[in-house]
């Protein structure tokens, strides 16, 4: 999956450099923004709390409050960025 992502990133940057109507900063901003959102929504795992002689799978931690807060924070950041871009564009 990571190899496919690197290929798509490369294709987007090549198209941005070879075409006049495409802004590479938009692609780079989307890449960084997507990585930040994905980082905050990654599942968190922990080792099982009970000691056992047989292997146990990792336990996924419940982080519903964190995920909701992170989503609200990212949406607020997006709205702030859109407002800043609109303000800059009007000058």
Short mmCIF file of C-alpha atoms in Angstrom, two decimals:
data_model
loop_
_atom_site.label_atom_id
_atom_site.label_comp_id
_atom_site.label_asym_id
_atom_site.label_seq_id
_atom_site.Cartn_x
_atom_site.Cartn_y
_atom_site.Cartn_z
CA UNK A 1 0.00 0.00 0.00
CA UNK A 2 2.82 2.41 0.85
CA UNK A 3 4.46 1.80 -2.52
CA UNK A 4 1.19 2.65 -4.30
CA UNK A 5 0.88 5.86 -2.29
CA UNK A 6 4.42 6.92 -3.21
CA UNK A 7 3.67 6.26 -6.89
CA UNK A 8 0.47 8.37 -6.76
CA UNK A 9 2.32 11.18 -4.95
CA UNK A 10 5.01 11.11 -7.64
CA UNK A 11 2.45 11.15 -10.47
CA UNK A 12 0.64 14.13 -8.92
CA UNK A 13 3.87 16.08 -8.53
CA UNK A 14 4.99 15.29 -12.09
CA UNK A 15 1.63 16.43 -13.47
CA UNK A 16 1.86 19.57 -11.37
CA UNK A 17 5.33 20.40 -12.67
CA UNK A 18 4.50 19.62 -16.31
CA UNK A 19 1.13 21.40 -16.53
CA UNK A 20 0.66 25.13 -16.15
CA UNK A 21 -2.87 25.05 -14.69
CA UNK A 22 -2.07 22.76 -11.75
CA UNK A 23 -0.76 24.10 -8.46
CA UNK A 24 1.71 21.78 -6.74
CA UNK A 25 1.21 23.61 -3.45
CA UNK A 26 -2.37 22.33 -3.46
CA UNK A 27 -1.15 18.76 -3.86
CA UNK A 28 1.49 19.18 -1.16
CA UNK A 29 -1.01 20.82 1.20
CA UNK A 30 -3.49 18.01 0.63
CA UNK A 31 -0.79 15.44 1.30
CA UNK A 32 0.25 17.10 4.55
CA UNK A 33 -3.33 17.74 5.66
CA UNK A 34 -4.37 14.17 4.90
CA UNK A 35 -1.37 12.81 6.78
CA UNK A 36 -2.21 14.94 9.83
CA UNK A 37 -5.85 13.83 9.85
CA UNK A 38 -4.89 10.17 9.34
CA UNK A 39 -2.27 10.33 12.11
CA UNK A 40 -4.87 11.51 14.60
CA UNK A 41 -7.35 8.80 13.60
CA UNK A 42 -4.94 5.85 13.61
CA UNK A 43 -6.08 3.01 15.86
CA UNK A 44 -4.10 2.53 19.05
CA UNK A 45 -3.24 -0.96 20.24
CA UNK A 46 -2.00 -2.24 23.58
CA UNK A 47 -0.79 -5.54 24.92
CA UNK A 48 -3.32 -7.71 26.73
CA UNK A 49 -3.45 -6.96 30.43
CA UNK A 50 -3.57 -10.61 31.52
CA UNK A 51 -0.40 -12.68 31.45
CA UNK A 52 -0.90 -15.93 29.55
CA UNK A 53 1.23 -18.77 28.26
CA UNK A 54 -0.51 -18.64 24.88
CA UNK A 55 -0.12 -15.68 22.54
CA UNK A 56 -2.95 -13.18 22.73
CA UNK A 57 -3.86 -10.65 20.04
CA UNK A 58 -3.32 -6.97 20.67
CA UNK A 59 -6.26 -5.09 22.14
CA UNK A 60 -7.56 -2.02 20.36
CA UNK A 61 -8.04 0.92 22.71
CA UNK A 62 -11.33 2.79 22.62
CA UNK A 63 -10.59 6.44 21.82
CA UNK A 64 -13.98 7.75 20.76
CA UNK A 65 -13.56 11.04 22.63
CA UNK A 66 -10.12 11.60 21.11
CA UNK A 67 -11.37 10.80 17.60
CA UNK A 68 -14.33 13.17 17.90
CA UNK A 69 -12.12 15.92 19.33
CA UNK A 70 -9.48 15.38 16.65
CA UNK A 71 -12.11 15.54 13.90
CA UNK A 72 -13.55 18.78 15.31
CA UNK A 73 -10.04 20.25 15.61
CA UNK A 74 -9.19 19.34 12.00
CA UNK A 75 -12.47 20.78 10.73
CA UNK A 76 -11.86 24.02 12.66
CA UNK A 77 -8.34 24.18 11.23
CA UNK A 78 -9.74 23.67 7.72
CA UNK A 79 -12.30 26.45 8.20
CA UNK A 80 -9.60 28.75 9.56
CA UNK A 81 -7.42 28.01 6.52
CA UNK A 82 -10.29 28.63 4.11
CA UNK A 83 -11.08 31.94 5.82
CA UNK A 84 -7.41 32.96 5.70
CA UNK A 85 -7.17 32.05 2.01
CA UNK A 86 -10.34 34.03 1.27
CA UNK A 87 -9.01 37.04 3.19
CA UNK A 88 -5.68 36.92 1.36
CA UNK A 89 -7.40 36.53 -2.02
CA UNK A 90 -9.49 39.68 -1.50
CA UNK A 91 -6.42 41.90 -1.04
#
